[in-house]
């Protein structure tokens, strides 16, 4: 498994940052390569909520299942992505990657956003040959996602959507 972790400060309180990130409708705005993110079932937030994510990677548009596996209000949202396989429930498939977003108060209306990603590398010789290229691609995607999420949270905080008087 590969692993990357980034932390940055966000110009918004933890509650605002978490509220924005918790809304599934905003995920395509900040998550790298996510074109669609639709809930599967009745729950659209919290632990156990499942989503169907359509990715956009060049000409390839795979659909993966994304489940929130750890959820602590104003603290942590963890997404587990699994590839869908015919005849098997997604929960029986091994995860492609696990993305954890942590929110910590920094004071003065700011928060620390920590993005952590663990991803599976292909097994065998193919995995060893492609590991550096895959690591570079995942690292770039994690950085872009974290940077875009930070910008989107700050823009969201600057609007009247959160009850702030402009």
Short mmCIF file of N, CA and C in Angstrom, two decimals:
data_model
loop_
_atom_site.label_atom_id
_atom_site.label_comp_id
_atom_site.label_asym_id
_atom_site.label_seq_id
_atom_site.Cartn_x
_atom_site.Cartn_y
_atom_site.Cartn_z
N UNK A 1 0.84 -1.18 0.00
CA UNK A 1 0.00 0.00 0.00
C UNK A 1 0.89 1.24 0.00
N UNK A 2 0.48 2.23 -0.80
CA UNK A 2 1.14 3.52 -0.79
C UNK A 2 0.40 4.46 0.15
N UNK A 3 1.07 5.52 0.55
CA UNK A 3 0.49 6.42 1.53
C UNK A 3 0.99 7.85 1.30
N UNK A 4 0.07 8.83 1.31
CA UNK A 4 0.43 10.24 1.23
C UNK A 4 -0.38 11.02 2.23
N UNK A 5 0.23 12.08 2.77
CA UNK A 5 -0.45 12.91 3.76
C UNK A 5 -0.05 14.36 3.55
N UNK A 6 -1.04 15.26 3.52
CA UNK A 6 -0.81 16.69 3.39
C UNK A 6 -1.65 17.43 4.42
N UNK A 7 -1.13 18.53 4.91
CA UNK A 7 -1.89 19.36 5.83
C UNK A 7 -1.74 20.82 5.40
N UNK A 8 -2.82 21.57 5.55
CA UNK A 8 -2.78 22.99 5.24
C UNK A 8 -3.80 23.70 6.10
N UNK A 9 -3.60 25.01 6.26
CA UNK A 9 -4.59 25.76 7.02
C UNK A 9 -5.63 26.33 6.06
N UNK A 10 -6.84 26.42 6.57
CA UNK A 10 -7.99 26.86 5.79
C UNK A 10 -8.56 28.11 6.46
N UNK A 11 -8.90 29.09 5.66
CA UNK A 11 -9.45 30.33 6.19
C UNK A 11 -10.92 30.23 6.52
N UNK A 12 -11.29 29.25 7.32
CA UNK A 12 -12.67 29.07 7.76
C UNK A 12 -12.65 28.23 9.03
N UNK A 13 -13.63 28.41 9.90
CA UNK A 13 -13.70 27.58 11.11
C UNK A 13 -13.96 26.11 10.76
N UNK A 14 -13.65 25.23 11.69
CA UNK A 14 -13.82 23.78 11.48
C UNK A 14 -15.25 23.45 11.08
N UNK A 15 -16.23 24.06 11.75
CA UNK A 15 -17.64 23.76 11.47
C UNK A 15 -18.00 24.06 10.02
N UNK A 16 -17.50 25.17 9.49
CA UNK A 16 -17.79 25.55 8.11
C UNK A 16 -17.08 24.61 7.14
N UNK A 17 -15.82 24.32 7.41
CA UNK A 17 -15.05 23.42 6.54
C UNK A 17 -15.70 22.05 6.49
N UNK A 18 -16.10 21.54 7.64
CA UNK A 18 -16.72 20.22 7.69
C UNK A 18 -18.07 20.22 6.99
N UNK A 19 -18.89 21.24 7.23
CA UNK A 19 -20.22 21.33 6.61
C UNK A 19 -20.11 21.32 5.10
N UNK A 20 -19.16 22.07 4.55
CA UNK A 20 -18.97 22.09 3.10
C UNK A 20 -18.56 20.70 2.59
N UNK A 21 -17.58 20.10 3.23
CA UNK A 21 -17.04 18.81 2.80
C UNK A 21 -18.07 17.70 2.94
N UNK A 22 -18.94 17.79 3.93
CA UNK A 22 -19.94 16.77 4.21
C UNK A 22 -21.07 16.75 3.18
N UNK A 23 -21.23 17.80 2.41
CA UNK A 23 -22.30 17.87 1.41
C UNK A 23 -21.86 17.14 0.14
N UNK A 24 -22.50 16.03 -0.16
CA UNK A 24 -22.09 15.21 -1.31
C UNK A 24 -22.26 15.93 -2.64
N UNK A 25 -23.11 16.93 -2.71
CA UNK A 25 -23.33 17.65 -3.97
C UNK A 25 -22.11 18.46 -4.38
N UNK A 26 -21.24 18.80 -3.42
CA UNK A 26 -20.05 19.59 -3.71
C UNK A 26 -18.82 18.75 -4.06
N UNK A 27 -18.89 17.44 -3.88
CA UNK A 27 -17.71 16.59 -4.09
C UNK A 27 -17.13 16.73 -5.50
N UNK A 28 -17.93 16.75 -6.59
CA UNK A 28 -17.32 16.93 -7.91
C UNK A 28 -16.61 18.28 -8.09
N UNK A 29 -16.95 19.26 -7.26
CA UNK A 29 -16.29 20.57 -7.35
C UNK A 29 -14.87 20.54 -6.81
N UNK A 30 -14.59 19.65 -5.85
CA UNK A 30 -13.26 19.66 -5.24
C UNK A 30 -12.46 18.38 -5.42
N UNK A 31 -13.09 17.25 -5.66
CA UNK A 31 -12.37 15.98 -5.76
C UNK A 31 -11.81 15.79 -7.17
N UNK A 32 -10.52 15.60 -7.26
CA UNK A 32 -9.85 15.43 -8.55
C UNK A 32 -10.41 14.23 -9.31
N UNK A 33 -10.78 14.43 -10.56
CA UNK A 33 -11.24 13.41 -11.51
C UNK A 33 -12.64 12.88 -11.21
N UNK A 34 -13.37 13.44 -10.25
CA UNK A 34 -14.73 12.98 -9.97
C UNK A 34 -15.70 13.81 -10.80
N UNK A 35 -16.41 13.13 -11.72
CA UNK A 35 -17.38 13.81 -12.58
C UNK A 35 -18.78 13.80 -11.96
N UNK A 36 -19.14 12.69 -11.31
CA UNK A 36 -20.45 12.56 -10.67
C UNK A 36 -20.27 11.84 -9.34
N UNK A 37 -21.13 12.20 -8.38
CA UNK A 37 -21.06 11.61 -7.05
C UNK A 37 -22.49 11.54 -6.51
N UNK A 38 -23.13 10.40 -6.71
CA UNK A 38 -24.55 10.25 -6.38
C UNK A 38 -24.75 9.24 -5.25
N UNK A 39 -25.64 9.56 -4.29
CA UNK A 39 -25.90 8.62 -3.20
C UNK A 39 -26.61 7.36 -3.69
N UNK A 40 -26.28 6.24 -3.05
CA UNK A 40 -26.95 4.97 -3.31
C UNK A 40 -27.68 4.62 -2.02
N UNK A 41 -28.98 4.59 -2.07
CA UNK A 41 -29.76 4.32 -0.86
C UNK A 41 -30.33 5.58 -0.26
N UNK A 42 -30.78 5.45 0.98
CA UNK A 42 -31.49 6.55 1.64
C UNK A 42 -30.57 7.57 2.31
N UNK A 43 -29.39 7.15 2.74
CA UNK A 43 -28.50 8.02 3.49
C UNK A 43 -27.51 8.71 2.56
N UNK A 44 -27.35 10.03 2.74
CA UNK A 44 -26.39 10.75 1.91
C UNK A 44 -25.28 11.41 2.73
N UNK A 45 -25.18 11.07 4.02
CA UNK A 45 -24.04 11.53 4.83
C UNK A 45 -23.95 10.63 6.07
N UNK A 46 -22.83 10.70 6.71
CA UNK A 46 -22.62 9.91 7.92
C UNK A 46 -22.03 8.55 7.61
N UNK A 47 -21.60 7.89 8.65
CA UNK A 47 -20.98 6.58 8.52
C UNK A 47 -21.94 5.59 7.87
N UNK A 48 -21.44 4.87 6.89
CA UNK A 48 -22.25 3.88 6.18
C UNK A 48 -22.90 4.40 4.92
N UNK A 49 -22.90 5.72 4.70
CA UNK A 49 -23.47 6.27 3.47
C UNK A 49 -22.65 5.79 2.28
N UNK A 50 -23.33 5.40 1.21
CA UNK A 50 -22.67 4.86 0.03
C UNK A 50 -23.00 5.72 -1.18
N UNK A 51 -22.00 5.91 -2.03
CA UNK A 51 -22.16 6.75 -3.22
C UNK A 51 -21.60 6.01 -4.43
N UNK A 52 -22.12 6.36 -5.58
CA UNK A 52 -21.59 5.88 -6.85
C UNK A 52 -20.83 7.05 -7.45
N UNK A 53 -19.54 6.89 -7.63
CA UNK A 53 -18.69 7.95 -8.16
C UNK A 53 -18.24 7.59 -9.56
N UNK A 54 -18.50 8.49 -10.49
CA UNK A 54 -18.01 8.32 -11.86
C UNK A 54 -16.76 9.18 -11.99
N UNK A 55 -15.66 8.52 -12.32
CA UNK A 55 -14.39 9.22 -12.44
C UNK A 55 -14.15 9.60 -13.90
N UNK A 56 -13.34 10.62 -14.10
CA UNK A 56 -12.99 11.08 -15.44
C UNK A 56 -11.47 11.13 -15.52
N UNK A 57 -10.90 10.08 -16.09
CA UNK A 57 -9.46 9.97 -16.22
C UNK A 57 -9.15 9.84 -17.71
N UNK A 58 -8.90 10.95 -18.37
CA UNK A 58 -8.70 10.94 -19.82
C UNK A 58 -9.95 10.44 -20.52
N UNK A 59 -9.80 9.42 -21.35
CA UNK A 59 -10.95 8.83 -22.05
C UNK A 59 -11.61 7.72 -21.25
N UNK A 60 -11.03 7.38 -20.12
CA UNK A 60 -11.54 6.30 -19.27
C UNK A 60 -12.48 6.90 -18.23
N UNK A 61 -13.71 6.38 -18.11
CA UNK A 61 -14.71 6.88 -17.18
C UNK A 61 -15.25 5.74 -16.31
N UNK A 62 -14.43 5.22 -15.39
CA UNK A 62 -14.89 4.11 -14.55
C UNK A 62 -15.87 4.60 -13.47
N UNK A 63 -16.68 3.67 -12.99
CA UNK A 63 -17.57 3.94 -11.88
C UNK A 63 -17.10 3.11 -10.70
N UNK A 64 -16.94 3.75 -9.56
CA UNK A 64 -16.52 3.06 -8.35
C UNK A 64 -17.54 3.34 -7.25
N UNK A 65 -17.55 2.45 -6.26
CA UNK A 65 -18.41 2.67 -5.11
C UNK A 65 -17.58 3.34 -4.02
N UNK A 66 -18.16 4.33 -3.40
CA UNK A 66 -17.49 5.09 -2.35
C UNK A 66 -18.36 5.03 -1.11
N UNK A 67 -17.78 4.57 -0.01
CA UNK A 67 -18.51 4.45 1.25
C UNK A 67 -17.83 5.28 2.32
N UNK A 68 -18.61 5.97 3.13
CA UNK A 68 -18.05 6.69 4.27
C UNK A 68 -17.87 5.66 5.39
N UNK A 69 -16.60 5.39 5.71
CA UNK A 69 -16.30 4.35 6.69
C UNK A 69 -15.93 4.91 8.06
N UNK A 70 -15.63 6.19 8.15
CA UNK A 70 -15.40 6.82 9.44
C UNK A 70 -15.97 8.23 9.36
N UNK A 71 -16.78 8.58 10.34
CA UNK A 71 -17.46 9.87 10.32
C UNK A 71 -17.59 10.37 11.75
N UNK A 72 -16.90 11.45 12.04
CA UNK A 72 -17.03 12.10 13.34
C UNK A 72 -17.28 13.58 13.07
N UNK A 73 -18.46 14.04 13.41
CA UNK A 73 -18.91 15.40 13.12
C UNK A 73 -17.86 16.43 13.51
N UNK A 74 -17.53 17.31 12.56
CA UNK A 74 -16.55 18.38 12.72
C UNK A 74 -15.14 17.88 13.03
N UNK A 75 -14.85 16.62 12.70
CA UNK A 75 -13.51 16.09 12.97
C UNK A 75 -12.96 15.25 11.81
N UNK A 76 -13.70 14.22 11.35
CA UNK A 76 -13.15 13.28 10.36
C UNK A 76 -14.24 12.80 9.39
N UNK A 77 -13.88 12.73 8.11
CA UNK A 77 -14.68 12.01 7.11
C UNK A 77 -13.69 11.11 6.38
N UNK A 78 -14.00 9.80 6.35
CA UNK A 78 -13.13 8.85 5.66
C UNK A 78 -13.93 8.16 4.57
N UNK A 79 -13.42 8.22 3.35
CA UNK A 79 -14.05 7.58 2.20
C UNK A 79 -13.25 6.35 1.80
N UNK A 80 -13.92 5.25 1.55
CA UNK A 80 -13.28 4.04 1.03
C UNK A 80 -13.82 3.79 -0.37
N UNK A 81 -12.93 3.76 -1.36
CA UNK A 81 -13.33 3.55 -2.75
C UNK A 81 -13.07 2.11 -3.12
N UNK A 82 -14.09 1.48 -3.74
CA UNK A 82 -13.97 0.09 -4.19
C UNK A 82 -14.44 -0.01 -5.63
N UNK A 83 -13.78 -0.86 -6.39
CA UNK A 83 -14.22 -1.10 -7.76
C UNK A 83 -15.40 -2.04 -7.73
N UNK A 84 -16.37 -1.79 -8.58
CA UNK A 84 -17.55 -2.64 -8.63
C UNK A 84 -17.27 -3.84 -9.52
N UNK A 85 -17.64 -5.02 -9.05
CA UNK A 85 -17.47 -6.25 -9.82
C UNK A 85 -18.80 -6.96 -9.93
N UNK A 86 -19.07 -7.48 -11.11
CA UNK A 86 -20.35 -8.16 -11.33
C UNK A 86 -20.46 -9.39 -10.44
N UNK A 87 -21.63 -9.55 -9.83
CA UNK A 87 -21.90 -10.71 -9.01
C UNK A 87 -21.39 -10.64 -7.58
N UNK A 88 -20.65 -9.58 -7.24
CA UNK A 88 -20.13 -9.43 -5.89
C UNK A 88 -20.58 -8.09 -5.33
N UNK A 89 -20.97 -8.07 -4.06
CA UNK A 89 -21.24 -6.77 -3.45
C UNK A 89 -19.93 -6.01 -3.30
N UNK A 90 -19.99 -4.70 -3.43
CA UNK A 90 -18.77 -3.90 -3.35
C UNK A 90 -18.06 -4.07 -2.02
N UNK A 91 -18.81 -4.30 -0.95
CA UNK A 91 -18.17 -4.46 0.36
C UNK A 91 -17.29 -5.70 0.42
N UNK A 92 -17.51 -6.66 -0.49
CA UNK A 92 -16.68 -7.87 -0.52
C UNK A 92 -15.40 -7.65 -1.34
N UNK A 93 -15.32 -6.55 -2.07
CA UNK A 93 -14.14 -6.25 -2.89
C UNK A 93 -13.13 -5.47 -2.05
N UNK A 94 -11.86 -5.70 -2.32
CA UNK A 94 -10.84 -4.98 -1.56
C UNK A 94 -10.82 -3.51 -1.99
N UNK A 95 -10.50 -2.62 -1.07
CA UNK A 95 -10.54 -1.19 -1.40
C UNK A 95 -9.42 -0.79 -2.35
N UNK A 96 -9.75 0.13 -3.28
CA UNK A 96 -8.74 0.71 -4.16
C UNK A 96 -7.92 1.73 -3.40
N UNK A 97 -8.64 2.56 -2.63
CA UNK A 97 -7.95 3.54 -1.80
C UNK A 97 -8.86 4.01 -0.67
N UNK A 98 -8.25 4.57 0.34
CA UNK A 98 -8.97 5.13 1.48
C UNK A 98 -8.49 6.57 1.62
N UNK A 99 -9.45 7.50 1.60
CA UNK A 99 -9.15 8.92 1.71
C UNK A 99 -9.72 9.43 3.03
N UNK A 100 -8.86 9.98 3.86
CA UNK A 100 -9.28 10.50 5.16
C UNK A 100 -9.05 11.99 5.21
N UNK A 101 -10.10 12.73 5.55
CA UNK A 101 -10.03 14.18 5.70
C UNK A 101 -10.24 14.50 7.18
N UNK A 102 -9.25 15.15 7.79
CA UNK A 102 -9.33 15.51 9.21
C UNK A 102 -9.40 17.03 9.34
N UNK A 103 -10.22 17.48 10.28
CA UNK A 103 -10.41 18.90 10.52
C UNK A 103 -10.06 19.21 11.96
N UNK A 104 -9.10 20.11 12.17
CA UNK A 104 -8.68 20.50 13.51
C UNK A 104 -8.74 22.02 13.63
N UNK A 105 -9.22 22.53 14.77
CA UNK A 105 -9.27 23.98 14.95
C UNK A 105 -7.86 24.56 15.06
N UNK A 106 -7.67 25.71 14.43
CA UNK A 106 -6.39 26.39 14.47
C UNK A 106 -6.49 27.68 15.28
N UNK A 107 -7.71 28.13 15.50
CA UNK A 107 -7.93 29.37 16.23
C UNK A 107 -8.16 30.53 15.28
N UNK A 108 -8.78 31.59 15.78
CA UNK A 108 -9.03 32.79 14.99
C UNK A 108 -9.82 32.50 13.71
N UNK A 109 -10.79 31.60 13.80
CA UNK A 109 -11.65 31.31 12.65
C UNK A 109 -10.94 30.55 11.54
N UNK A 110 -9.91 29.79 11.89
CA UNK A 110 -9.17 29.00 10.90
C UNK A 110 -9.17 27.54 11.33
N UNK A 111 -8.89 26.68 10.36
CA UNK A 111 -8.84 25.24 10.64
C UNK A 111 -7.65 24.63 9.91
N UNK A 112 -7.24 23.47 10.38
CA UNK A 112 -6.21 22.68 9.69
C UNK A 112 -6.92 21.54 8.98
N UNK A 113 -6.71 21.43 7.69
CA UNK A 113 -7.25 20.33 6.89
C UNK A 113 -6.11 19.38 6.59
N UNK A 114 -6.24 18.14 7.05
CA UNK A 114 -5.23 17.12 6.78
C UNK A 114 -5.85 16.08 5.85
N UNK A 115 -5.24 15.91 4.69
CA UNK A 115 -5.70 14.93 3.71
C UNK A 115 -4.73 13.76 3.72
N UNK A 116 -5.26 12.57 3.92
CA UNK A 116 -4.43 11.37 3.98
C UNK A 116 -5.01 10.33 3.03
N UNK A 117 -4.16 9.75 2.21
CA UNK A 117 -4.61 8.75 1.23
C UNK A 117 -3.74 7.51 1.31
N UNK A 118 -4.39 6.37 1.41
CA UNK A 118 -3.72 5.08 1.30
C UNK A 118 -4.28 4.41 0.06
N UNK A 119 -3.42 3.89 -0.79
CA UNK A 119 -3.88 3.27 -2.02
C UNK A 119 -3.18 1.93 -2.23
N UNK A 120 -3.87 1.07 -2.97
CA UNK A 120 -3.36 -0.27 -3.24
C UNK A 120 -2.55 -0.24 -4.53
N UNK A 121 -1.40 -0.88 -4.51
CA UNK A 121 -0.59 -1.01 -5.71
C UNK A 121 -0.86 -2.37 -6.34
N UNK A 122 -0.73 -2.47 -7.66
CA UNK A 122 -0.94 -3.77 -8.31
C UNK A 122 0.05 -4.80 -7.80
N UNK A 123 -0.36 -6.07 -7.71
CA UNK A 123 0.54 -7.10 -7.18
C UNK A 123 1.59 -7.53 -8.22
N UNK A 124 2.63 -8.14 -7.72
CA UNK A 124 3.62 -8.78 -8.58
C UNK A 124 4.57 -7.83 -9.27
N UNK A 125 5.14 -8.31 -10.37
CA UNK A 125 6.13 -7.56 -11.12
C UNK A 125 5.53 -6.29 -11.71
N UNK A 126 4.30 -6.37 -12.18
CA UNK A 126 3.64 -5.19 -12.75
C UNK A 126 3.56 -4.08 -11.71
N UNK A 127 3.20 -4.43 -10.49
CA UNK A 127 3.11 -3.45 -9.42
C UNK A 127 4.44 -2.80 -9.12
N UNK A 128 5.48 -3.61 -9.08
CA UNK A 128 6.81 -3.06 -8.80
C UNK A 128 7.28 -2.13 -9.91
N UNK A 129 6.98 -2.49 -11.17
CA UNK A 129 7.39 -1.66 -12.29
C UNK A 129 6.61 -0.34 -12.34
N UNK A 130 5.35 -0.39 -11.98
CA UNK A 130 4.50 0.80 -12.08
C UNK A 130 4.40 1.60 -10.79
N UNK A 131 5.02 1.12 -9.71
CA UNK A 131 4.82 1.75 -8.41
C UNK A 131 5.25 3.21 -8.37
N UNK A 132 6.37 3.56 -8.95
CA UNK A 132 6.83 4.96 -8.93
C UNK A 132 5.91 5.86 -9.75
N UNK A 133 5.48 5.37 -10.90
CA UNK A 133 4.58 6.15 -11.73
C UNK A 133 3.22 6.32 -11.04
N UNK A 134 2.72 5.26 -10.43
CA UNK A 134 1.46 5.31 -9.71
C UNK A 134 1.56 6.25 -8.50
N UNK A 135 2.68 6.18 -7.79
CA UNK A 135 2.88 7.06 -6.64
C UNK A 135 2.87 8.52 -7.05
N UNK A 136 3.53 8.84 -8.15
CA UNK A 136 3.55 10.23 -8.63
C UNK A 136 2.14 10.69 -9.03
N UNK A 137 1.37 9.82 -9.69
CA UNK A 137 0.01 10.18 -10.10
C UNK A 137 -0.90 10.39 -8.88
N UNK A 138 -0.80 9.50 -7.90
CA UNK A 138 -1.63 9.62 -6.70
C UNK A 138 -1.24 10.86 -5.91
N UNK A 139 0.06 11.11 -5.78
CA UNK A 139 0.53 12.29 -5.05
C UNK A 139 0.00 13.57 -5.70
N UNK A 140 0.05 13.64 -7.01
CA UNK A 140 -0.46 14.80 -7.73
C UNK A 140 -1.97 14.96 -7.51
N UNK A 141 -2.71 13.86 -7.59
CA UNK A 141 -4.16 13.91 -7.40
C UNK A 141 -4.52 14.34 -5.98
N UNK A 142 -3.79 13.86 -4.98
CA UNK A 142 -4.06 14.23 -3.59
C UNK A 142 -3.78 15.71 -3.38
N UNK A 143 -2.69 16.20 -3.92
CA UNK A 143 -2.36 17.63 -3.79
C UNK A 143 -3.41 18.50 -4.47
N UNK A 144 -3.81 18.13 -5.67
CA UNK A 144 -4.83 18.91 -6.38
C UNK A 144 -6.15 18.91 -5.62
N UNK A 145 -6.54 17.75 -5.11
CA UNK A 145 -7.79 17.64 -4.36
C UNK A 145 -7.74 18.49 -3.11
N UNK A 146 -6.66 18.40 -2.36
CA UNK A 146 -6.53 19.16 -1.12
C UNK A 146 -6.53 20.66 -1.40
N UNK A 147 -5.82 21.08 -2.41
CA UNK A 147 -5.74 22.49 -2.76
C UNK A 147 -7.11 23.03 -3.22
N UNK A 148 -7.79 22.27 -4.06
CA UNK A 148 -9.10 22.69 -4.55
C UNK A 148 -10.12 22.71 -3.41
N UNK A 149 -10.08 21.72 -2.52
CA UNK A 149 -11.00 21.68 -1.39
C UNK A 149 -10.78 22.90 -0.50
N UNK A 150 -9.55 23.25 -0.25
CA UNK A 150 -9.24 24.42 0.57
C UNK A 150 -9.82 25.69 -0.07
N UNK A 151 -9.61 25.86 -1.37
CA UNK A 151 -10.16 27.04 -2.06
C UNK A 151 -11.68 27.07 -2.02
N UNK A 152 -12.30 25.92 -2.24
CA UNK A 152 -13.77 25.85 -2.24
C UNK A 152 -14.34 26.16 -0.86
N UNK A 153 -13.71 25.67 0.19
CA UNK A 153 -14.17 25.95 1.56
C UNK A 153 -14.08 27.44 1.84
N UNK A 154 -12.95 28.05 1.48
CA UNK A 154 -12.78 29.49 1.73
C UNK A 154 -13.79 30.31 0.94
N UNK A 155 -14.07 29.90 -0.30
CA UNK A 155 -15.07 30.60 -1.10
C UNK A 155 -16.46 30.42 -0.49
N UNK A 156 -16.77 29.21 -0.04
CA UNK A 156 -18.05 28.92 0.61
C UNK A 156 -18.20 29.77 1.88
N UNK A 157 -17.14 29.89 2.64
CA UNK A 157 -17.17 30.67 3.87
C UNK A 157 -17.38 32.15 3.61
N UNK A 158 -16.92 32.63 2.49
CA UNK A 158 -17.05 34.05 2.16
C UNK A 158 -18.42 34.42 1.63
N UNK A 159 -19.33 33.47 1.50
CA UNK A 159 -20.66 33.76 0.98
C UNK A 159 -21.67 33.79 2.11
N UNK A 160 -22.90 34.17 1.78
CA UNK A 160 -23.97 34.22 2.76
C UNK A 160 -24.55 32.84 3.06
N UNK A 161 -24.05 31.79 2.39
CA UNK A 161 -24.58 30.45 2.59
C UNK A 161 -24.40 29.96 4.02
N UNK A 162 -23.42 30.46 4.72
CA UNK A 162 -23.16 30.02 6.09
C UNK A 162 -23.67 31.02 7.13
N UNK A 163 -24.42 32.02 6.69
CA UNK A 163 -25.00 32.97 7.62
C UNK A 163 -24.05 34.08 8.01
N UNK A 164 -23.01 34.27 7.29
CA UNK A 164 -22.05 35.32 7.60
C UNK A 164 -22.55 36.65 7.02
N UNK A 165 -22.44 37.69 7.75
CA UNK A 165 -22.86 39.00 7.27
C UNK A 165 -21.71 39.59 6.45
N UNK A 166 -22.00 39.87 5.21
CA UNK A 166 -20.95 40.39 4.32
C UNK A 166 -20.77 41.88 4.48
#
